[in-house]
Amino acid sequence: MSNEKGMSLIVKTVTRLTFGLIIIYGIYIVLRGHISPGGGFAGGVIITLSFILLMLAFGKDNVLKKLNQSRCLTFSSLGALIFLFIATAGFINKQKAVGGKEHFAIFGAGLIPLCDIAVSVMVGTGLFLMFFALVLLVEEKEGK
Amino acid sequence: MELHLILLFMICASVAAVESKDLISGVITLSAAGLGLSLAFLILKAPNLAITQLVVEILYVIILIRAIINKDLVLIKDGRWLFNTISTFLFIGSFLIFAFFALKELPNFGQPIMKVAGEYLKSGLGQTGSANIVTAITLNFRSLDTLVETAILFTAIIGVLAIIRKVGKIYDPEKGKR
């Protein structure tokens, strides 16, 4: 990890400390979407924002090594397909879509947590792709 | 009956849009077809969809006309100011009068009609098992709505990536496609 790219040392240290916490908070928001306020959309955006924070602090090359455009597109398509499959399954078998008797458990609400996870994957990687397309590619075109 | 009339109108407008020689008249007839689709949604009792269709209609007509007319629009400033002012005040006045009669029929502030929402609040936890009632509505009662919203977001992302991309086919009239 080269020290020239990105922002100053203070920003890098704070980012390194808070990066994992932000991702854990996003997963918490996604998984408890049917108990407390939140849900798939908000949680996915929080996870994406942590990656964008990492990109702002350390430069874009470190993030794009692990999460490039084609991989993002694969994840986004996968999330959309999973959500479509869950919705179709709930439409066919209506009894399974209804939640159990245990009301405040994480997997106690039928298909809702699974839908939340699929929406979060799709929205998170999709918005990262949007950021990628609107900021990075435009910067590359202006640089040429 | 009205639905069939509107469908006939839409078919005529689409054929006219395809057959018209001028691009701008084609766009205007196409917008007439879209307006008919919005009215058809309204007759089929889907007002939410009708509003969305109308707004999208307006947006794409603006985009298409802006794309077609490359030259600057010629503004006529002199001569018609009296007519313009009088017609503007007439429209504002008639809008205010109709709004006065329409707003009387709305329920009072703080006392909404709880016909559908009351049913959701009563049976939401028991039927879905979700304590958060918003998630229960968006992902269980109105799940297909959320599905189509996700599809719209996905399509938008695919479109943006298709427009802003590095590699692509550039059409060259001398050498053909490359």
mmCIF file with all atom_site columns, N, CA, C and O in Angstrom, chain B residues 64-116:
data_model
loop_
_atom_site.group_PDB
_atom_site.id
_atom_site.type_symbol
_atom_site.label_atom_id
_atom_site.label_alt_id
_atom_site.label_comp_id
_atom_site.label_asym_id
_atom_site.label_entity_id
_atom_site.label_seq_id
_atom_site.pdbx_PDB_ins_code
_atom_site.Cartn_x
_atom_site.Cartn_y
_atom_site.Cartn_z
_atom_site.occupancy
_atom_site.B_iso_or_equiv
_atom_site.pdbx_formal_charge
_atom_site.auth_seq_id
_atom_site.auth_comp_id
_atom_site.auth_asym_id
_atom_site.auth_atom_id
_atom_site.pdbx_PDB_model_num
ATOM 1   N N  . LEU B 1 64  ? -36.549 13.999 -26.110 1.00 0.00 ? 64  LEU B N  1
ATOM 2   C CA . LEU B 1 64  ? -36.539 13.754 -27.553 1.00 0.00 ? 64  LEU B CA 1
ATOM 3   C C  . LEU B 1 64  ? -36.546 15.055 -28.343 1.00 0.00 ? 64  LEU B C  1
ATOM 4   O O  . LEU B 1 64  ? -35.811 15.203 -29.330 1.00 0.00 ? 64  LEU B O  1
ATOM 5   N N  . ILE B 1 65  ? -37.360 16.010 -27.908 1.00 0.00 ? 65  ILE B N  1
ATOM 6   C CA . ILE B 1 65  ? -37.407 17.271 -28.650 1.00 0.00 ? 65  ILE B CA 1
ATOM 7   C C  . ILE B 1 65  ? -36.084 18.014 -28.527 1.00 0.00 ? 65  ILE B C  1
ATOM 8   O O  . ILE B 1 65  ? -35.568 18.581 -29.489 1.00 0.00 ? 65  ILE B O  1
ATOM 9   N N  . ARG B 1 66  ? -35.492 17.956 -27.333 1.00 0.00 ? 66  ARG B N  1
ATOM 10  C CA . ARG B 1 66  ? -34.192 18.598 -27.130 1.00 0.00 ? 66  ARG B CA 1
ATOM 11  C C  . ARG B 1 66  ? -33.132 17.929 -27.985 1.00 0.00 ? 66  ARG B C  1
ATOM 12  O O  . ARG B 1 66  ? -32.197 18.579 -28.462 1.00 0.00 ? 66  ARG B O  1
ATOM 13  N N  . ALA B 1 67  ? -33.280 16.617 -28.191 1.00 0.00 ? 67  ALA B N  1
ATOM 14  C CA . ALA B 1 67  ? -32.290 15.919 -29.016 1.00 0.00 ? 67  ALA B CA 1
ATOM 15  C C  . ALA B 1 67  ? -32.500 16.205 -30.486 1.00 0.00 ? 67  ALA B C  1
ATOM 16  O O  . ALA B 1 67  ? -31.548 16.208 -31.266 1.00 0.00 ? 67  ALA B O  1
ATOM 17  N N  . ILE B 1 68  ? -33.768 16.420 -30.885 1.00 0.00 ? 68  ILE B N  1
ATOM 18  C CA . ILE B 1 68  ? -34.036 16.623 -32.307 1.00 0.00 ? 68  ILE B CA 1
ATOM 19  C C  . ILE B 1 68  ? -33.656 18.028 -32.739 1.00 0.00 ? 68  ILE B C  1
ATOM 20  O O  . ILE B 1 68  ? -33.012 18.238 -33.758 1.00 0.00 ? 68  ILE B O  1
ATOM 21  N N  . ILE B 1 69  ? -34.069 19.023 -31.952 1.00 0.00 ? 69  ILE B N  1
ATOM 22  C CA . ILE B 1 69  ? -33.796 20.405 -32.335 1.00 0.00 ? 69  ILE B CA 1
ATOM 23  C C  . ILE B 1 69  ? -32.395 20.765 -31.901 1.00 0.00 ? 69  ILE B C  1
ATOM 24  O O  . ILE B 1 69  ? -32.128 20.975 -30.718 1.00 0.00 ? 69  ILE B O  1
ATOM 25  N N  . ASN B 1 70  ? -31.482 20.825 -32.850 1.00 0.00 ? 70  ASN B N  1
ATOM 26  C CA . ASN B 1 70  ? -30.123 21.202 -32.498 1.00 0.00 ? 70  ASN B CA 1
ATOM 27  C C  . ASN B 1 70  ? -29.954 22.710 -32.466 1.00 0.00 ? 70  ASN B C  1
ATOM 28  O O  . ASN B 1 70  ? -29.160 23.236 -31.703 1.00 0.00 ? 70  ASN B O  1
ATOM 29  N N  . LYS B 1 71  ? -30.726 23.368 -33.290 1.00 0.00 ? 71  LYS B N  1
ATOM 30  C CA . LYS B 1 71  ? -30.630 24.819 -33.309 1.00 0.00 ? 71  LYS B CA 1
ATOM 31  C C  . LYS B 1 71  ? -31.309 25.435 -32.083 1.00 0.00 ? 71  LYS B C  1
ATOM 32  O O  . LYS B 1 71  ? -32.120 24.809 -31.420 1.00 0.00 ? 71  LYS B O  1
ATOM 33  N N  . ASP B 1 72  ? -30.937 26.667 -31.806 1.00 0.00 ? 72  ASP B N  1
ATOM 34  C CA . ASP B 1 72  ? -31.564 27.355 -30.683 1.00 0.00 ? 72  ASP B CA 1
ATOM 35  C C  . ASP B 1 72  ? -33.008 27.698 -31.031 1.00 0.00 ? 72  ASP B C  1
ATOM 36  O O  . ASP B 1 72  ? -33.325 28.001 -32.178 1.00 0.00 ? 72  ASP B O  1
ATOM 37  N N  . LEU B 1 73  ? -33.863 27.632 -30.021 1.00 0.00 ? 73  LEU B N  1
ATOM 38  C CA . LEU B 1 73  ? -35.257 27.960 -30.255 1.00 0.00 ? 73  LEU B CA 1
ATOM 39  C C  . LEU B 1 73  ? -35.409 29.465 -30.444 1.00 0.00 ? 73  LEU B C  1
ATOM 40  O O  . LEU B 1 73  ? -34.798 30.259 -29.725 1.00 0.00 ? 73  LEU B O  1
ATOM 41  N N  . VAL B 1 74  ? -36.232 29.844 -31.407 1.00 0.00 ? 74  VAL B N  1
ATOM 42  C CA . VAL B 1 74  ? -36.463 31.264 -31.669 1.00 0.00 ? 74  VAL B CA 1
ATOM 43  C C  . VAL B 1 74  ? -37.616 31.726 -30.785 1.00 0.00 ? 74  VAL B C  1
ATOM 44  O O  . VAL B 1 74  ? -38.713 31.194 -30.857 1.00 0.00 ? 74  VAL B O  1
ATOM 45  N N  . LEU B 1 75  ? -37.333 32.684 -29.935 1.00 0.00 ? 75  LEU B N  1
ATOM 46  C CA . LEU B 1 75  ? -38.368 33.191 -29.031 1.00 0.00 ? 75  LEU B CA 1
ATOM 47  C C  . LEU B 1 75  ? -38.997 34.441 -29.636 1.00 0.00 ? 75  LEU B C  1
ATOM 48  O O  . LEU B 1 75  ? -38.289 35.368 -30.035 1.00 0.00 ? 75  LEU B O  1
ATOM 49  N N  . ILE B 1 76  ? -40.319 34.441 -29.679 1.00 0.00 ? 76  ILE B N  1
ATOM 50  C CA . ILE B 1 76  ? -41.022 35.624 -30.180 1.00 0.00 ? 76  ILE B CA 1
ATOM 51  C C  . ILE B 1 76  ? -41.395 36.472 -28.973 1.00 0.00 ? 76  ILE B C  1
ATOM 52  O O  . ILE B 1 76  ? -42.155 36.037 -28.102 1.00 0.00 ? 76  ILE B O  1
ATOM 53  N N  . LYS B 1 77  ? -40.823 37.677 -28.906 1.00 0.00 ? 77  LYS B N  1
ATOM 54  C CA . LYS B 1 77  ? -41.014 38.462 -27.692 1.00 0.00 ? 77  LYS B CA 1
ATOM 55  C C  . LYS B 1 77  ? -41.995 39.610 -27.881 1.00 0.00 ? 77  LYS B C  1
ATOM 56  O O  . LYS B 1 77  ? -42.676 39.999 -26.950 1.00 0.00 ? 77  LYS B O  1
ATOM 57  N N  . ASP B 1 78  ? -42.035 40.163 -29.086 1.00 0.00 ? 78  ASP B N  1
ATOM 58  C CA . ASP B 1 78  ? -42.804 41.391 -29.235 1.00 0.00 ? 78  ASP B CA 1
ATOM 59  C C  . ASP B 1 78  ? -44.215 41.100 -29.740 1.00 0.00 ? 78  ASP B C  1
ATOM 60  O O  . ASP B 1 78  ? -44.471 40.097 -30.397 1.00 0.00 ? 78  ASP B O  1
ATOM 61  N N  . GLY B 1 79  ? -45.149 41.982 -29.405 1.00 0.00 ? 79  GLY B N  1
ATOM 62  C CA . GLY B 1 79  ? -46.464 41.943 -30.027 1.00 0.00 ? 79  GLY B CA 1
ATOM 63  C C  . GLY B 1 79  ? -47.532 41.240 -29.245 1.00 0.00 ? 79  GLY B C  1
ATOM 64  O O  . GLY B 1 79  ? -48.637 41.726 -29.170 1.00 0.00 ? 79  GLY B O  1
ATOM 65  N N  . ARG B 1 80  ? -47.236 40.052 -28.615 1.00 0.00 ? 80  ARG B N  1
ATOM 66  C CA . ARG B 1 80  ? -48.307 39.246 -28.047 1.00 0.00 ? 80  ARG B CA 1
ATOM 67  C C  . ARG B 1 80  ? -48.374 39.337 -26.536 1.00 0.00 ? 80  ARG B C  1
ATOM 68  O O  . ARG B 1 80  ? -48.962 38.473 -25.909 1.00 0.00 ? 80  ARG B O  1
ATOM 69  N N  . TRP B 1 81  ? -47.752 40.360 -25.904 1.00 0.00 ? 81  TRP B N  1
ATOM 70  C CA . TRP B 1 81  ? -47.647 40.321 -24.448 1.00 0.00 ? 81  TRP B CA 1
ATOM 71  C C  . TRP B 1 81  ? -49.012 40.468 -23.788 1.00 0.00 ? 81  TRP B C  1
ATOM 72  O O  . TRP B 1 81  ? -49.254 39.867 -22.733 1.00 0.00 ? 81  TRP B O  1
ATOM 73  N N  . LEU B 1 82  ? -49.944 41.234 -24.402 1.00 0.00 ? 82  LEU B N  1
ATOM 74  C CA . LEU B 1 82  ? -51.259 41.414 -23.782 1.00 0.00 ? 82  LEU B CA 1
ATOM 75  C C  . LEU B 1 82  ? -52.012 40.085 -23.753 1.00 0.00 ? 82  LEU B C  1
ATOM 76  O O  . LEU B 1 82  ? -52.538 39.664 -22.715 1.00 0.00 ? 82  LEU B O  1
ATOM 77  N N  . PHE B 1 83  ? -52.016 39.385 -24.897 1.00 0.00 ? 83  PHE B N  1
ATOM 78  C CA . PHE B 1 83  ? -52.685 38.088 -24.982 1.00 0.00 ? 83  PHE B CA 1
ATOM 79  C C  . PHE B 1 83  ? -52.060 37.080 -24.011 1.00 0.00 ? 83  PHE B C  1
ATOM 80  O O  . PHE B 1 83  ? -52.765 36.354 -23.297 1.00 0.00 ? 83  PHE B O  1
ATOM 81  N N  . ASN B 1 84  ? -50.710 37.083 -23.957 1.00 0.00 ? 84  ASN B N  1
ATOM 82  C CA . ASN B 1 84  ? -50.032 36.135 -23.070 1.00 0.00 ? 84  ASN B CA 1
ATOM 83  C C  . ASN B 1 84  ? -50.381 36.389 -21.612 1.00 0.00 ? 84  ASN B C  1
ATOM 84  O O  . ASN B 1 84  ? -50.670 35.449 -20.855 1.00 0.00 ? 84  ASN B O  1
ATOM 85  N N  . THR B 1 85  ? -50.366 37.663 -21.196 1.00 0.00 ? 85  THR B N  1
ATOM 86  C CA . THR B 1 85  ? -50.650 37.986 -19.807 1.00 0.00 ? 85  THR B CA 1
ATOM 87  C C  . THR B 1 85  ? -52.086 37.620 -19.446 1.00 0.00 ? 85  THR B C  1
ATOM 88  O O  . THR B 1 85  ? -52.339 37.013 -18.392 1.00 0.00 ? 85  THR B O  1
ATOM 89  N N  . ILE B 1 86  ? -53.023 37.950 -20.340 1.00 0.00 ? 86  ILE B N  1
ATOM 90  C CA . ILE B 1 86  ? -54.430 37.663 -20.036 1.00 0.00 ? 86  ILE B CA 1
ATOM 91  C C  . ILE B 1 86  ? -54.673 36.164 -19.953 1.00 0.00 ? 86  ILE B C  1
ATOM 92  O O  . ILE B 1 86  ? -55.345 35.671 -19.032 1.00 0.00 ? 86  ILE B O  1
ATOM 93  N N  . SER B 1 87  ? -54.060 35.397 -20.877 1.00 0.00 ? 87  SER B N  1
ATOM 94  C CA . SER B 1 87  ? -54.296 33.953 -20.838 1.00 0.00 ? 87  SER B CA 1
ATOM 95  C C  . SER B 1 87  ? -53.646 33.321 -19.614 1.00 0.00 ? 87  SER B C  1
ATOM 96  O O  . SER B 1 87  ? -54.208 32.402 -19.007 1.00 0.00 ? 87  SER B O  1
ATOM 97  N N  . THR B 1 88  ? -52.481 33.840 -19.197 1.00 0.00 ? 88  THR B N  1
ATOM 98  C CA . THR B 1 88  ? -51.840 33.310 -17.997 1.00 0.00 ? 88  THR B CA 1
ATOM 99  C C  . THR B 1 88  ? -52.715 33.538 -16.776 1.00 0.00 ? 88  THR B C  1
ATOM 100 O O  . THR B 1 88  ? -52.941 32.625 -15.969 1.00 0.00 ? 88  THR B O  1
ATOM 101 N N  . PHE B 1 89  ? -53.237 34.768 -16.636 1.00 0.00 ? 89  PHE B N  1
ATOM 102 C CA . PHE B 1 89  ? -54.079 35.053 -15.472 1.00 0.00 ? 89  PHE B CA 1
ATOM 103 C C  . PHE B 1 89  ? -55.363 34.247 -15.516 1.00 0.00 ? 89  PHE B C  1
ATOM 104 O O  . PHE B 1 89  ? -55.857 33.794 -14.467 1.00 0.00 ? 89  PHE B O  1
ATOM 105 N N  . LEU B 1 90  ? -55.907 34.013 -16.724 1.00 0.00 ? 90  LEU B N  1
ATOM 106 C CA . LEU B 1 90  ? -57.121 33.197 -16.838 1.00 0.00 ? 90  LEU B CA 1
ATOM 107 C C  . LEU B 1 90  ? -56.857 31.771 -16.373 1.00 0.00 ? 90  LEU B C  1
ATOM 108 O O  . LEU B 1 90  ? -57.652 31.192 -15.619 1.00 0.00 ? 90  LEU B O  1
ATOM 109 N N  . PHE B 1 91  ? -55.723 31.198 -16.812 1.00 0.00 ? 91  PHE B N  1
ATOM 110 C CA . PHE B 1 91  ? -55.413 29.824 -16.407 1.00 0.00 ? 91  PHE B CA 1
ATOM 111 C C  . PHE B 1 91  ? -55.198 29.725 -14.914 1.00 0.00 ? 91  PHE B C  1
ATOM 112 O O  . PHE B 1 91  ? -55.701 28.801 -14.255 1.00 0.00 ? 91  PHE B O  1
ATOM 113 N N  . ILE B 1 92  ? -54.468 30.704 -14.334 1.00 0.00 ? 92  ILE B N  1
ATOM 114 C CA . ILE B 1 92  ? -54.215 30.656 -12.887 1.00 0.00 ? 92  ILE B CA 1
ATOM 115 C C  . ILE B 1 92  ? -55.524 30.787 -12.125 1.00 0.00 ? 92  ILE B C  1
ATOM 116 O O  . ILE B 1 92  ? -55.776 30.076 -11.150 1.00 0.00 ? 92  ILE B O  1
ATOM 117 N N  . GLY B 1 93  ? -56.396 31.685 -12.595 1.00 0.00 ? 93  GLY B N  1
ATOM 118 C CA . GLY B 1 93  ? -57.668 31.888 -11.910 1.00 0.00 ? 93  GLY B CA 1
ATOM 119 C C  . GLY B 1 93  ? -58.544 30.650 -11.964 1.00 0.00 ? 93  GLY B C  1
ATOM 120 O O  . GLY B 1 93  ? -59.117 30.239 -10.944 1.00 0.00 ? 93  GLY B O  1
ATOM 121 N N  . SER B 1 94  ? -58.640 30.008 -13.157 1.00 0.00 ? 94  SER B N  1
ATOM 122 C CA . SER B 1 94  ? -59.482 28.813 -13.256 1.00 0.00 ? 94  SER B CA 1
ATOM 123 C C  . SER B 1 94  ? -58.897 27.675 -12.434 1.00 0.00 ? 94  SER B C  1
ATOM 124 O O  . SER B 1 94  ? -59.630 26.913 -11.783 1.00 0.00 ? 94  SER B O  1
ATOM 125 N N  . PHE B 1 95  ? -57.561 27.582 -12.390 1.00 0.00 ? 95  PHE B N  1
ATOM 126 C CA . PHE B 1 95  ? -56.934 26.551 -11.572 1.00 0.00 ? 95  PHE B CA 1
ATOM 127 C C  . PHE B 1 95  ? -57.252 26.755 -10.098 1.00 0.00 ? 95  PHE B C  1
ATOM 128 O O  . PHE B 1 95  ? -57.585 25.809 -9.374  1.00 0.00 ? 95  PHE B O  1
ATOM 129 N N  . LEU B 1 96  ? -57.188 28.015 -9.639  1.00 0.00 ? 96  LEU B N  1
ATOM 130 C CA . LEU B 1 96  ? -57.473 28.284 -8.227  1.00 0.00 ? 96  LEU B CA 1
ATOM 131 C C  . LEU B 1 96  ? -58.923 27.963 -7.898  1.00 0.00 ? 96  LEU B C  1
ATOM 132 O O  . LEU B 1 96  ? -59.226 27.413 -6.832  1.00 0.00 ? 96  LEU B O  1
ATOM 133 N N  . ILE B 1 97  ? -59.865 28.288 -8.825  1.00 0.00 ? 97  ILE B N  1
ATOM 134 C CA . ILE B 1 97  ? -61.282 28.013 -8.554  1.00 0.00 ? 97  ILE B CA 1
ATOM 135 C C  . ILE B 1 97  ? -61.534 26.513 -8.453  1.00 0.00 ? 97  ILE B C  1
ATOM 136 O O  . ILE B 1 97  ? -62.167 26.024 -7.513  1.00 0.00 ? 97  ILE B O  1
ATOM 137 N N  . PHE B 1 98  ? -60.969 25.758 -9.429  1.00 0.00 ? 98  PHE B N  1
ATOM 138 C CA . PHE B 1 98  ? -61.179 24.311 -9.379  1.00 0.00 ? 98  PHE B CA 1
ATOM 139 C C  . PHE B 1 98  ? -60.517 23.699 -8.158  1.00 0.00 ? 98  PHE B C  1
ATOM 140 O O  . PHE B 1 98  ? -61.046 22.763 -7.551  1.00 0.00 ? 98  PHE B O  1
ATOM 141 N N  . ALA B 1 99  ? -59.316 24.208 -7.782  1.00 0.00 ? 99  ALA B N  1
ATOM 142 C CA . ALA B 1 99  ? -58.624 23.678 -6.619  1.00 0.00 ? 99  ALA B CA 1
ATOM 143 C C  . ALA B 1 99  ? -59.412 23.945 -5.352  1.00 0.00 ? 99  ALA B C  1
ATOM 144 O O  . ALA B 1 99  ? -59.448 23.112 -4.447  1.00 0.00 ? 99  ALA B O  1
ATOM 145 N N  . PHE B 1 100 ? -60.104 25.102 -5.304  1.00 0.00 ? 100 PHE B N  1
ATOM 146 C CA . PHE B 1 100 ? -60.903 25.414 -4.116  1.00 0.00 ? 100 PHE B CA 1
ATOM 147 C C  . PHE B 1 100 ? -62.015 24.391 -3.926  1.00 0.00 ? 100 PHE B C  1
ATOM 148 O O  . PHE B 1 100 ? -62.265 23.901 -2.826  1.00 0.00 ? 100 PHE B O  1
ATOM 149 N N  . PHE B 1 101 ? -62.680 24.009 -5.052  1.00 0.00 ? 101 PHE B N  1
ATOM 150 C CA . PHE B 1 101 ? -63.762 23.027 -4.907  1.00 0.00 ? 101 PHE B CA 1
ATOM 151 C C  . PHE B 1 101 ? -63.222 21.623 -4.675  1.00 0.00 ? 101 PHE B C  1
ATOM 152 O O  . PHE B 1 101 ? -63.865 20.820 -4.004  1.00 0.00 ? 101 PHE B O  1
ATOM 153 N N  . ALA B 1 102 ? -62.039 21.321 -5.249  1.00 0.00 ? 102 ALA B N  1
ATOM 154 C CA . ALA B 1 102 ? -61.502 19.961 -5.102  1.00 0.00 ? 102 ALA B CA 1
ATOM 155 C C  . ALA B 1 102 ? -60.935 19.743 -3.710  1.00 0.00 ? 102 ALA B C  1
ATOM 156 O O  . ALA B 1 102 ? -61.085 18.664 -3.139  1.00 0.00 ? 102 ALA B O  1
ATOM 157 N N  . LEU B 1 103 ? -60.308 20.775 -3.142  1.00 0.00 ? 103 LEU B N  1
ATOM 158 C CA . LEU B 1 103 ? -59.677 20.600 -1.836  1.00 0.00 ? 103 LEU B CA 1
ATOM 159 C C  . LEU B 1 103 ? -60.702 20.515 -0.719  1.00 0.00 ? 103 LEU B C  1
ATOM 160 O O  . LEU B 1 103 ? -60.377 20.072 0.372   1.00 0.00 ? 103 LEU B O  1
ATOM 161 N N  . LYS B 1 104 ? -61.944 20.951 -0.976  1.00 0.00 ? 104 LYS B N  1
ATOM 162 C CA . LYS B 1 104 ? -62.988 20.813 0.046   1.00 0.00 ? 104 LYS B CA 1
ATOM 163 C C  . LYS B 1 104 ? -63.296 19.354 0.329   1.00 0.00 ? 104 LYS B C  1
ATOM 164 O O  . LYS B 1 104 ? -63.677 18.989 1.435   1.00 0.00 ? 104 LYS B O  1
ATOM 165 N N  . GLU B 1 105 ? -63.151 18.508 -0.732  1.00 0.00 ? 105 GLU B N  1
ATOM 166 C CA . GLU B 1 105 ? -63.555 17.115 -0.593  1.00 0.00 ? 105 GLU B CA 1
ATOM 167 C C  . GLU B 1 105 ? -62.530 16.275 0.142   1.00 0.00 ? 105 GLU B C  1
ATOM 168 O O  . GLU B 1 105 ? -62.833 15.140 0.530   1.00 0.00 ? 105 GLU B O  1
ATOM 169 N N  . LEU B 1 106 ? -61.307 16.803 0.306   1.00 0.00 ? 106 LEU B N  1
ATOM 170 C CA . LEU B 1 106 ? -60.271 16.005 0.970   1.00 0.00 ? 106 LEU B CA 1
ATOM 171 C C  . LEU B 1 106 ? -60.583 15.878 2.454   1.00 0.00 ? 106 LEU B C  1
ATOM 172 O O  . LEU B 1 106 ? -61.263 16.723 3.033   1.00 0.00 ? 106 LEU B O  1
ATOM 173 N N  . PRO B 1 107 ? -60.101 14.788 3.104   1.00 0.00 ? 107 PRO B N  1
ATOM 174 C CA . PRO B 1 107 ? -60.304 14.668 4.550   1.00 0.00 ? 107 PRO B CA 1
ATOM 175 C C  . PRO B 1 107 ? -59.491 15.710 5.305   1.00 0.00 ? 107 PRO B C  1
ATOM 176 O O  . PRO B 1 107 ? -58.500 16.231 4.805   1.00 0.00 ? 107 PRO B O  1
ATOM 177 N N  . ASN B 1 108 ? -59.923 16.005 6.528   1.00 0.00 ? 108 ASN B N  1
ATOM 178 C CA . ASN B 1 108 ? -59.261 17.029 7.329   1.00 0.00 ? 108 ASN B CA 1
ATOM 179 C C  . ASN B 1 108 ? -57.859 16.599 7.703   1.00 0.00 ? 108 ASN B C  1
ATOM 180 O O  . ASN B 1 108 ? -57.540 15.414 7.706   1.00 0.00 ? 108 ASN B O  1
ATOM 181 N N  . PHE B 1 109 ? -57.048 17.607 8.030   1.00 0.00 ? 109 PHE B N  1
ATOM 182 C CA . PHE B 1 109 ? -55.671 17.315 8.395   1.00 0.00 ? 109 PHE B CA 1
ATOM 183 C C  . PHE B 1 109 ? -55.628 16.606 9.746   1.00 0.00 ? 109 PHE B C  1
ATOM 184 O O  . PHE B 1 109 ? -56.252 17.035 10.714  1.00 0.00 ? 109 PHE B O  1
ATOM 185 N N  . GLY B 1 110 ? -54.878 15.475 9.790   1.00 0.00 ? 110 GLY B N  1
ATOM 186 C CA . GLY B 1 110 ? -54.793 14.725 11.034  1.00 0.00 ? 110 GLY B CA 1
ATOM 187 C C  . GLY B 1 110 ? -55.859 13.673 11.193  1.00 0.00 ? 110 GLY B C  1
ATOM 188 O O  . GLY B 1 110 ? -55.846 12.927 12.159  1.00 0.00 ? 110 GLY B O  1
ATOM 189 N N  . GLN B 1 111 ? -56.812 13.596 10.243  1.00 0.00 ? 111 GLN B N  1
ATOM 190 C CA . GLN B 1 111 ? -57.844 12.565 10.328  1.00 0.00 ? 111 GLN B CA 1
ATOM 191 C C  . GLN B 1 111 ? -57.913 11.826 8.996   1.00 0.00 ? 111 GLN B C  1
ATOM 192 O O  . GLN B 1 111 ? -58.839 12.026 8.215   1.00 0.00 ? 111 GLN B O  1
ATOM 193 N N  . PRO B 1 112 ? -56.900 10.994 8.694   1.00 0.00 ? 112 PRO B N  1
ATOM 194 C CA . PRO B 1 112 ? -56.893 10.318 7.393   1.00 0.00 ? 112 PRO B CA 1
ATOM 195 C C  . PRO B 1 112 ? -57.929 9.206  7.325   1.00 0.00 ? 112 PRO B C  1
ATOM 196 O O  . PRO B 1 112 ? -58.458 8.759  8.347   1.00 0.00 ? 112 PRO B O  1
ATOM 197 N N  . ILE B 1 113 ? -58.214 8.790  6.092   1.00 0.00 ? 113 ILE B N  1
ATOM 198 C CA . ILE B 1 113 ? -59.129 7.665  5.893   1.00 0.00 ? 113 ILE B CA 1
ATOM 199 C C  . ILE B 1 113 ? -58.328 6.384  6.080   1.00 0.00 ? 113 ILE B C  1
ATOM 200 O O  . ILE B 1 113 ? -57.393 6.112  5.329   1.00 0.00 ? 113 ILE B O  1
ATOM 201 N N  . MET B 1 114 ? -58.675 5.599  7.068   1.00 0.00 ? 114 MET B N  1
ATOM 202 C CA . MET B 1 114 ? -57.864 4.430  7.414   1.00 0.00 ? 114 MET B CA 1
ATOM 203 C C  . MET B 1 114 ? -58.479 3.153  6.873   1.00 0.00 ? 114 MET B C  1
ATOM 204 O O  . MET B 1 114 ? -58.536 2.140  7.562   1.00 0.00 ? 114 MET B O  1
ATOM 205 N N  . LYS B 1 115 ? -58.938 3.166  5.625   1.00 0.00 ? 115 LYS B N  1
ATOM 206 C CA . LYS B 1 115 ? -59.627 1.978  5.112   1.00 0.00 ? 115 LYS B CA 1
ATOM 207 C C  . LYS B 1 115 ? -58.654 0.824  4.867   1.00 0.00 ? 115 LYS B C  1
ATOM 208 O O  . LYS B 1 115 ? -58.862 -0.286 5.356   1.00 0.00 ? 115 LYS B O  1
ATOM 209 N N  . VAL B 1 116 ? -57.584 1.108  4.121   1.00 0.00 ? 116 VAL B N  1
ATOM 210 C CA . VAL B 1 116 ? -56.614 0.062  3.801   1.00 0.00 ? 116 VAL B CA 1
ATOM 211 C C  . VAL B 1 116 ? -55.526 -0.005 4.861   1.00 0.00 ? 116 VAL B C  1
ATOM 212 O O  . VAL B 1 116 ? -55.122 -1.090 5.282   1.00 0.00 ? 116 VAL B O  1
#
